[in-house]
Coordinates of C-alpha atoms in Angstrom, one line a residue:
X1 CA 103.7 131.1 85.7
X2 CA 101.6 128.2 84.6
X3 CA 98.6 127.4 86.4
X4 CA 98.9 124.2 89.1
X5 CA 96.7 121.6 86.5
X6 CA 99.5 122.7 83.9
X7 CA 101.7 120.6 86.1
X8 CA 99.8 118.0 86.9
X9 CA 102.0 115.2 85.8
X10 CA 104.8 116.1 87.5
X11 CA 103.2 115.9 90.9
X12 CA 101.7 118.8 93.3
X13 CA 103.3 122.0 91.6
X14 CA 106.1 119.6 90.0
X15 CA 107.1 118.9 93.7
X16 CA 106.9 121.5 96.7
X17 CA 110.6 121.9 96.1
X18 CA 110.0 124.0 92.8
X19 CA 106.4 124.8 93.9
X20 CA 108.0 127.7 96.7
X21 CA 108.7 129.8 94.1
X22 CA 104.8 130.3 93.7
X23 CA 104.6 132.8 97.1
X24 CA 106.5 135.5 94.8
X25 CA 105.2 138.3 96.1
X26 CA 104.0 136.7 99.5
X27 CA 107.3 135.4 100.4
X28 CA 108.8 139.1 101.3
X29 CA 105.6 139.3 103.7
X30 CA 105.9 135.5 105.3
X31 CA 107.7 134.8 108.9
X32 CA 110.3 133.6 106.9
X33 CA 111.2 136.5 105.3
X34 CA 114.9 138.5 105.5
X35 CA 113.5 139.2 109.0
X36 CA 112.9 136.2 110.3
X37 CA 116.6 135.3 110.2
X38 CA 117.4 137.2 113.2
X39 CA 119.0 135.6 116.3
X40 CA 120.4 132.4 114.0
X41 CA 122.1 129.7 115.5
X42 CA 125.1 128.7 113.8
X43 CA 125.0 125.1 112.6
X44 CA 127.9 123.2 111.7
X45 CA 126.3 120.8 109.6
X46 CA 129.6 118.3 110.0
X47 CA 129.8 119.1 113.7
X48 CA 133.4 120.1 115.2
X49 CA 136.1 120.1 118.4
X50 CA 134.2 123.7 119.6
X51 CA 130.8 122.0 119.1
X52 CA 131.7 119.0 121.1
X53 CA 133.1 121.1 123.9
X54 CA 129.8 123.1 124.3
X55 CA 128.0 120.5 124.7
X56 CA 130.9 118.8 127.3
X57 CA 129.9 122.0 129.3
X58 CA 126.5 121.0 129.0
X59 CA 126.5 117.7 130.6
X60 CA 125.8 116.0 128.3
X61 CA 128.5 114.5 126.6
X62 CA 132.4 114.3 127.9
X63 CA 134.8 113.1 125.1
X64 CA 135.6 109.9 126.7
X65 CA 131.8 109.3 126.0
X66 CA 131.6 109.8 123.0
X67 CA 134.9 107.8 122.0
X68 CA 133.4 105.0 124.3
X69 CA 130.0 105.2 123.1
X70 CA 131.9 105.7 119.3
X71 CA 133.7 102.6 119.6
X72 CA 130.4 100.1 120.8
X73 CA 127.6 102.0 117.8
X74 CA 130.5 101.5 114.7
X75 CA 129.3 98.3 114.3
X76 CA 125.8 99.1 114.3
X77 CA 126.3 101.3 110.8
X78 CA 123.5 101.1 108.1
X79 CA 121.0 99.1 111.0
X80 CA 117.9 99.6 112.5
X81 CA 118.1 100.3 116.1
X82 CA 115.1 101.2 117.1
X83 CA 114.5 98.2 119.8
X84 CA 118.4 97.9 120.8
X85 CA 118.7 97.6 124.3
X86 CA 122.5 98.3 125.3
X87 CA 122.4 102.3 124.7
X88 CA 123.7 103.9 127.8
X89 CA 121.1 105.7 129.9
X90 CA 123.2 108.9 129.4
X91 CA 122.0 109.9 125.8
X92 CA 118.1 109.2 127.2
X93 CA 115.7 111.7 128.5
X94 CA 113.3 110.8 131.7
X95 CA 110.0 110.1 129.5
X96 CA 109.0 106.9 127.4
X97 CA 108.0 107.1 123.5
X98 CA 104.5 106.5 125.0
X99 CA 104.7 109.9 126.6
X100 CA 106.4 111.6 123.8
X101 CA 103.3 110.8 121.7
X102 CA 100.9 112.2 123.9
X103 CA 102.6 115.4 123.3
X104 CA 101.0 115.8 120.4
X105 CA 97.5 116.9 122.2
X106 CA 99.4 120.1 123.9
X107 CA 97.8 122.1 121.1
X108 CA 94.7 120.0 120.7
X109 CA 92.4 123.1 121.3
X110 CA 93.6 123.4 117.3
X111 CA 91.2 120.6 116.6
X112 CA 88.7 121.7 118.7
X113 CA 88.4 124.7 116.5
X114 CA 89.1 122.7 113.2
X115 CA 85.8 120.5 114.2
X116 CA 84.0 123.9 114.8
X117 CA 84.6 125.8 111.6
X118 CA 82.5 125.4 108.0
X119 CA 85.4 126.7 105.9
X120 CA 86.7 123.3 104.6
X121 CA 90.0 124.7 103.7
X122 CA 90.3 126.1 107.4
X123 CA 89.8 123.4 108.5
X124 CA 92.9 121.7 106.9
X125 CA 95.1 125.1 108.2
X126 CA 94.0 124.4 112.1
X127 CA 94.4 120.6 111.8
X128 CA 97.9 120.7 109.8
X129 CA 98.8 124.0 112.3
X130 CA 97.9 121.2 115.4
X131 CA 100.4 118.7 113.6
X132 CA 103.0 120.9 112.9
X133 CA 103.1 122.1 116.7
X134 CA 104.5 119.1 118.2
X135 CA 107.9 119.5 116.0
X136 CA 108.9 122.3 118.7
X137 CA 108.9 119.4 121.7
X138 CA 110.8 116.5 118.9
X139 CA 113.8 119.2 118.3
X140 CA 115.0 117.6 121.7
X141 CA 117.9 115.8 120.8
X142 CA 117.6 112.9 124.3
X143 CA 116.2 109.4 123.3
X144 CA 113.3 108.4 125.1
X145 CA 113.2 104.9 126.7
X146 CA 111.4 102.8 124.4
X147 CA 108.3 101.5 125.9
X148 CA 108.4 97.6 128.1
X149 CA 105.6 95.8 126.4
X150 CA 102.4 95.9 127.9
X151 CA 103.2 99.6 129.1
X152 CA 101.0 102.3 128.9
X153 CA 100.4 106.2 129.2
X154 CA 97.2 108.0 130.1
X155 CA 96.2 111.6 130.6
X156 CA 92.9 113.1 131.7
X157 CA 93.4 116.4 132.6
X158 CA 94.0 118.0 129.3
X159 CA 91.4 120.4 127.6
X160 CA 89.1 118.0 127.9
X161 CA 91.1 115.2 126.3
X162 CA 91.2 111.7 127.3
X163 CA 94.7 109.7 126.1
X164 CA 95.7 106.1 126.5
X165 CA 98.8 104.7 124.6
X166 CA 100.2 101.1 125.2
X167 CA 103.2 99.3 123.7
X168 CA 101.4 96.7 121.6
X169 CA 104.1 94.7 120.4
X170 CA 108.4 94.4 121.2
X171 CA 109.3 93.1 117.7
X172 CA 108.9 94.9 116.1
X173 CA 108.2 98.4 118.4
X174 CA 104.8 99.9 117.9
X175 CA 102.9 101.2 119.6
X176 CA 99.3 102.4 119.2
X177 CA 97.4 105.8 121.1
X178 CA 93.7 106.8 121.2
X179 CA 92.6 110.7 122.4
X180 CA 89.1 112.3 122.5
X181 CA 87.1 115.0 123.7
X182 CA 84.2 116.4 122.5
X183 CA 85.3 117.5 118.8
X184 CA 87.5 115.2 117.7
X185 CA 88.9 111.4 118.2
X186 CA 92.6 110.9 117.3
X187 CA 94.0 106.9 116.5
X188 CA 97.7 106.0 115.4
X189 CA 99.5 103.2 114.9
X190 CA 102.8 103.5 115.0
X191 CA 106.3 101.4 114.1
X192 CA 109.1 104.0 114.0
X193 CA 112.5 102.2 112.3
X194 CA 115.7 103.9 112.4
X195 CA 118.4 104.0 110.4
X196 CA 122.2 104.9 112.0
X197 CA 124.6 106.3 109.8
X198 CA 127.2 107.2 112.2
X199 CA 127.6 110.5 113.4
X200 CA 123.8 110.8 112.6
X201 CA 120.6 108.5 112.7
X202 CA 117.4 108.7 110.4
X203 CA 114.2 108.1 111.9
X204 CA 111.1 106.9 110.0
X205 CA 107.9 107.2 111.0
X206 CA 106.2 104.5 109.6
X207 CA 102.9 104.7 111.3
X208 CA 98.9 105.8 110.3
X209 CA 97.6 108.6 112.5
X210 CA 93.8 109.6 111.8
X211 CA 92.1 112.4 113.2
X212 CA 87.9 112.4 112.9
X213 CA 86.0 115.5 113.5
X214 CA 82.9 114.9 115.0
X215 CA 80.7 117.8 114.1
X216 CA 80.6 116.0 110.2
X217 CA 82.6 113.0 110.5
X218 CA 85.5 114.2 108.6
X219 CA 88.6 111.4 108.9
X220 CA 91.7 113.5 108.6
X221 CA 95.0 111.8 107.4
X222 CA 98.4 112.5 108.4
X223 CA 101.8 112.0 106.8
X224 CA 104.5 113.5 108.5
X225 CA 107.9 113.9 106.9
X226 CA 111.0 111.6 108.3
X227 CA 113.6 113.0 111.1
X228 CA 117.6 112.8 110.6
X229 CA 119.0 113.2 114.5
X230 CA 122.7 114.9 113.2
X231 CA 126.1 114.9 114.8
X232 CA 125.0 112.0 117.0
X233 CA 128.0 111.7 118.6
X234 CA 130.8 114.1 117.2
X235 CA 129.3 117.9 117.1
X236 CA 126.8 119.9 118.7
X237 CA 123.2 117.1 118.3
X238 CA 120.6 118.8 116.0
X239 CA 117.1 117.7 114.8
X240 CA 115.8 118.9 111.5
X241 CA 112.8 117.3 109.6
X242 CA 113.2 117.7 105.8
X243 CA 110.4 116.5 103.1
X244 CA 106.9 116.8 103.0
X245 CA 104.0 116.4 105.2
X246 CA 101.0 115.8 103.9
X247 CA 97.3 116.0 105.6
X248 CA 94.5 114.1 103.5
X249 CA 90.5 115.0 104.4
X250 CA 89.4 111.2 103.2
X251 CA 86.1 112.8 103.0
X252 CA 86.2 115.3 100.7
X253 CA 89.8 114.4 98.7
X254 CA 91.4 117.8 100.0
X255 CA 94.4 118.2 101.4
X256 CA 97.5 120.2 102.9
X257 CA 101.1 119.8 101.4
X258 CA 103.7 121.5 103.4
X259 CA 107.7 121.3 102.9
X260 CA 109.8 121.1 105.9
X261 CA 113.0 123.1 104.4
X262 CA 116.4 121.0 105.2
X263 CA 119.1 123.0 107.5
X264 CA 121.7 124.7 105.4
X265 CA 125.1 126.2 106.7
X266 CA 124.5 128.9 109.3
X267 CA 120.9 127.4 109.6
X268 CA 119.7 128.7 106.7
X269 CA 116.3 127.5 106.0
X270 CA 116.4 125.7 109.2
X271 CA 112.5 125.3 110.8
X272 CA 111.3 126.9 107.7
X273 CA 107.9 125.7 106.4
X274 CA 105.8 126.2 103.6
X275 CA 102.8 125.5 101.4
X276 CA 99.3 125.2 100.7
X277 CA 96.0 123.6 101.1
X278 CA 94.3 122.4 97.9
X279 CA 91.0 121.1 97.1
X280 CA 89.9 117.6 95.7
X281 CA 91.2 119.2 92.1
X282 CA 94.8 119.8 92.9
X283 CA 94.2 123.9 93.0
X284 CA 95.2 126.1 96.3
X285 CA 93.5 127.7 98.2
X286 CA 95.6 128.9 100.9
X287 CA 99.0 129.5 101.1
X288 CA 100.5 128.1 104.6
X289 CA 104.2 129.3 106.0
X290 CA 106.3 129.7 109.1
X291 CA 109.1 128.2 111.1
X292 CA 107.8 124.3 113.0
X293 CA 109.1 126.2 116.5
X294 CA 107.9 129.4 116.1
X295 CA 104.5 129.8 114.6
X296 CA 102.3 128.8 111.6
X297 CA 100.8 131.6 109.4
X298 CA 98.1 131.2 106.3
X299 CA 96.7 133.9 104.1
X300 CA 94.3 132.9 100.8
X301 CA 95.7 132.7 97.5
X302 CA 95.1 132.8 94.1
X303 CA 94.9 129.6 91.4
X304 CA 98.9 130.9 90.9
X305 CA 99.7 130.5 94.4
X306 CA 99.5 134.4 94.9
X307 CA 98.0 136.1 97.7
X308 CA 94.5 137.0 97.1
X309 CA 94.2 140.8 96.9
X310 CA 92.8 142.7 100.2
X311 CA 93.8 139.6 102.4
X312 CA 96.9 139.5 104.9
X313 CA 98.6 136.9 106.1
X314 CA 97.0 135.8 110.0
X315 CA 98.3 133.6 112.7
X316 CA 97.3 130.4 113.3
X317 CA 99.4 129.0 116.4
X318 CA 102.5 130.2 118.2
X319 CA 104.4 128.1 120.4
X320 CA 103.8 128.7 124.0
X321 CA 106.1 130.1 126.8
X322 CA 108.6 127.5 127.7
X323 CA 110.5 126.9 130.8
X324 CA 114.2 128.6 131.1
X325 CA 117.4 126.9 130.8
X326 CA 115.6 123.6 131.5
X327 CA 118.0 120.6 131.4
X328 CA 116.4 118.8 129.4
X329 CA 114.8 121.4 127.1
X330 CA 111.1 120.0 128.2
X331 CA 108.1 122.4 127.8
X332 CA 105.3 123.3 130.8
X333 CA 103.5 120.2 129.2
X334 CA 106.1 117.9 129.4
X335 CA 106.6 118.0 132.7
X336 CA 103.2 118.1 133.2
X337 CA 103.2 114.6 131.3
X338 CA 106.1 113.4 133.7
X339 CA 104.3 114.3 137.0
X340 CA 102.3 111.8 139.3
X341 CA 100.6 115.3 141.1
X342 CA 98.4 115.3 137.2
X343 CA 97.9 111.2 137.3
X344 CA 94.7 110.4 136.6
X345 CA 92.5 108.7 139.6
X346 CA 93.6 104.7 140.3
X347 CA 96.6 105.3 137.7
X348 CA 97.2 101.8 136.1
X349 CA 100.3 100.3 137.3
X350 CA 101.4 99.8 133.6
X351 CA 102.1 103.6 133.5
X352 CA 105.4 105.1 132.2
X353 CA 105.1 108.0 135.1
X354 CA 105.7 104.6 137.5
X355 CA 109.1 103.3 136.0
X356 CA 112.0 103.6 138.2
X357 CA 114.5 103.8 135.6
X358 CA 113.1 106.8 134.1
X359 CA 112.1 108.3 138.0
X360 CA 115.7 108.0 138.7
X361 CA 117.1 109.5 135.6
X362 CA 114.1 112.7 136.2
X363 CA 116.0 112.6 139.7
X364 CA 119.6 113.0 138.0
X365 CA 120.3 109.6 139.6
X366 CA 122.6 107.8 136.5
X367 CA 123.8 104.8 138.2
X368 CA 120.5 103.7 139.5
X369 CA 118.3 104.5 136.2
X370 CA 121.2 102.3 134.2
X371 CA 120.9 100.1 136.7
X372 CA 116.8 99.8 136.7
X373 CA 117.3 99.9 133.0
X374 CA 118.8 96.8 132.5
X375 CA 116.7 94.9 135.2
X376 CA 113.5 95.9 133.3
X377 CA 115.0 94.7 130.4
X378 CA 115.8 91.8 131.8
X379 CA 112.4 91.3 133.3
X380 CA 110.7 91.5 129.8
X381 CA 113.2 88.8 128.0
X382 CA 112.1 86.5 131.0
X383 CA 108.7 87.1 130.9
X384 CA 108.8 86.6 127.2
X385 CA 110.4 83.0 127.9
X386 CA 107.7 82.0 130.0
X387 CA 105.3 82.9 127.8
X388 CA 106.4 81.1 125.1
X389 CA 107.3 78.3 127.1
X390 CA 103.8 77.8 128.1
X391 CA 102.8 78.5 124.4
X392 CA 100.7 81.8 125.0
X393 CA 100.8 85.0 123.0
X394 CA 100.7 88.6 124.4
X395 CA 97.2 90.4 123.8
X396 CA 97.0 94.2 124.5
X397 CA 94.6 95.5 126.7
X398 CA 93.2 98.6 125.1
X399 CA 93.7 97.6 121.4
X400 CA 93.1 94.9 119.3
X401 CA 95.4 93.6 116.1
X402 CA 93.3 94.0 112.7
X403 CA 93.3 92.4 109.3
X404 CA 94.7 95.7 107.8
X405 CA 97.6 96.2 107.1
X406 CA 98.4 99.6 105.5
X407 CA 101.2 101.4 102.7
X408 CA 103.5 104.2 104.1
X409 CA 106.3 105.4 102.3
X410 CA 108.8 103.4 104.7
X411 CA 107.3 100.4 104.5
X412 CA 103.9 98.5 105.3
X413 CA 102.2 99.1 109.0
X414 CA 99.8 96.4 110.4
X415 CA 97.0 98.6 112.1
X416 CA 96.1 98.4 115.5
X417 CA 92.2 99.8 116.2
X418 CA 91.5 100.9 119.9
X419 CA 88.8 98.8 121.2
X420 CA 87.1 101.3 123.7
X421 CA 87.2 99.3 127.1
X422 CA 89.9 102.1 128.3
X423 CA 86.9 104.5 128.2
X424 CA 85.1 102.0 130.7
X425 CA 87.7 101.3 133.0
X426 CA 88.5 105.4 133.3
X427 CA 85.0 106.0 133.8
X428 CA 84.5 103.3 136.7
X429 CA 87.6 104.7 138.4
X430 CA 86.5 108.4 138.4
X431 CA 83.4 107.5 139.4
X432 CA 85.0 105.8 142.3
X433 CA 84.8 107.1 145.8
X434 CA 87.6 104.3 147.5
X435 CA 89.1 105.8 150.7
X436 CA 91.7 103.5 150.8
X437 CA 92.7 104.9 147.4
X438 CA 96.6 104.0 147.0
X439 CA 99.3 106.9 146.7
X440 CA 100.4 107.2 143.2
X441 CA 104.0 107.3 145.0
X442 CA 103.9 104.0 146.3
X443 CA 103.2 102.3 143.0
X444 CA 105.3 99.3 141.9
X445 CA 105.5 100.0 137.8
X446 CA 103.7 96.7 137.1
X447 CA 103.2 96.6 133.3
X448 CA 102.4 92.6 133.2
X449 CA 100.3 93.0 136.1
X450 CA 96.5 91.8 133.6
X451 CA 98.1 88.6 132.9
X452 CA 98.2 89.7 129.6
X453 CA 98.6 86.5 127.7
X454 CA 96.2 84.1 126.2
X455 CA 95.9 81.1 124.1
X456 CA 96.3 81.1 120.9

């Protein structure tokens, strides 16, 4: 086999693809080896009667659902439909995209020990290790609500961690997130379109996320692969991930390109991952594999992709206990997102743990979350009117519009920069000591409550 700078032309290893075949000997040893197929679920990649009975049982779907829901989303074939606002509240899950991205820092001790280590290369395997970790919590097949505009999402009590998120603009979506502790600062931008194909829906994440180390000011950059939501309506709903992600150190010119295998029948290949980090010259360095919701493994390899001699392959992360049976297949964090007892002191009113739409639908209360839906919807086309009525535009509070605007591979992103002043306003308010301190529980979910509009 050639050596990687032999195919340089063609692309990293003439594409990950074709590039696999590199682990040779390492493959037989990897978590995705002959063993690692034990205890398969059995995927119908078309979907079928049985599948859609299962999940009947479930309660999720009933078949007059589907034919219902089936009959309104036909039209909507070939669209975006990311911001549409008529989906029933019975395909949703009780959180908001704003909490979905905070997800991300469950495993953020990762980055704590990708700021703390000197092997450059490691470095990459911890960050891209962090990265990968949140694809166990996005195999959930429930929609979040999509975010009102002006709301936000905060968390405090995390390893250390400080996140703020806020829904920066309606049209189109984005939204844009800030987290920090001691090691590392994390900023994205993100504008997720969709595309809905019927009986399944692509979902492109058309966003920047950075991730600076602070020991040596390191910017990582993060590329994640797009994620096709299958048997949507007809079948049992499945998530897979297929394509590359790809983690760039800006600094140095290194970087990490993994391959998210696609889901074949019998879920072959399904959560399967593999590849390697390579320096600024294109040539591995270590060999990365494993399955996105199981665990992440790396050993050192060769300039053929080989494992080096007297080396094994190590652990890197392993998903953590998760709750039983839960309905809605949340993790110990994501409830921990969900719940006002882990609200931060003097919790903004703009909060996502404070809308009554999702609160009702944690309850199991359908009528009234559809119901408290719609009015919030409502409430945001009317607040809209008057703003524009009075000729005023809608200014974020934690982060400010900038004159870039950046390349993905879906399309261009203006960038949104977080401006710092949530840092003040959290440490004012835990450096409080009001008595009269308002119960979180009593909370109106207020996300225009800053007068958030100014002149032009």
């Amino acid at each position: 086999m050639g050596s990687p700078k032999k195919n340089q032309n063609k692309g990293f290893f003439a594409s990950m693809t074709s590039g696999l075949s590199m682990f040779g000997n390492a493959i037989h040893r990897s978590v995705n080896g002959l063993l690692g197929y034990e205890g398969l679920e059995v995927i119908n990649p078309d979907g079928g009667k049985e599948d859609a009975e299962e999940e009947a049982h479930k309660g999720r779907w009933k078949q007059e659902d589907r034919d219902s829901y089936w009959k309104m989303m036909q039209n909507y074939v070939g669209a975006d439909i990311t911001s549409m606002v008529t989906l029933p509240v019975l395909i949703f899950e009780p959180m908001t995209m704003l909490q979905k991205m905070a997800e991300l820092m469950e495993y953020s001790h990762l980055l704590d020990k990708a700021d703390e280590c000197e092997d450059p290369y490691m470095r990459l395997v911890y960050a891209t290790s962090w990265a990968i970790s949140v694809y166990y919590a996005y195999q959930r097949t429930w929609k979040p609500f999509n975010p009102i505009l002006g709301e936000t999402y905060e968390m405090t009590n995390h390893g250390g961690v400080t996140f703020i998120s806020e829904q920066v603009s309606h049209h189109p979506p984005m939204s844009a997130g800030h987290a920090e502790n001691e090691h590392f600062t994390y900023d994205v931008t993100s504008k997720l379109k969709t595309k809905f194909l019927g009986n399944s829906l692509d979902v492109y994440p058309v966003g920047r996320t950075r991730v600076t180390l602070k020991r040596d000011g390191v910017v990582l950059e993060l590329v994640p692969p797009l994620t096709k939501v299958n048997n949507l309506i007809f079948g049992r709903t499945w998530v897979d991930s297929p394509g590359e992600m790809i983690m760039t150190n800006l600094t140095t010119g290194d970087k990490v390109v993994l391959y998210f295998q696609p889901c074949g029948w019998f879920g072959a290949g399904r959560y399967e991952v593999d590849g390697y980090v390579y320096n600024a010259d294109e040539e591995p360095k270590i060999l990365m594999t494993g399955k996105w919701n199981e665990s992440m493994s790396y050993q050192p390899c060769d300039m053929e992709g080989e494992p080096l001699p007297g080396t094994e392959l190590k652990e890197v992360w392993h998903v953590a206990e998760v709750p039983e049976n839960d309905k809605f297949q949340y993790t110990y964090f994501a409830h921990k997102l969900n719940s006002l007892e882990t609200a931060p002191k003097k919790l903004l009113a703009s909060d996502s743990r404070l809308r009554p739409d999702r609160y009702a639908l944690e309850r199991g209360d359908m009528s009234k979350a559809g119901a408290e839906k719609s009015s919030l919807e409502e409430r945001q086309r009317t607040e809209k009117r008057n703003r524009e009525a009075q000729g005023h535009k809608f200014m974020p509070r934690w982060f400010d519009l900038t004159d870039e605007v950046t390349p993905t591979p879906w399309g261009d992103l203006e960038v949104y920069r977080y401006n710092g002043k949530y840092s003040e306003h959290r440490a004012a308010a835990d450096g409080s000591y009001d008595v009269d301190e308002a119960d979180v529980r009593s909370m109106e979910f207020n996300p225009w409550q800053y007068g958030n509009i100014s002149n032009e």
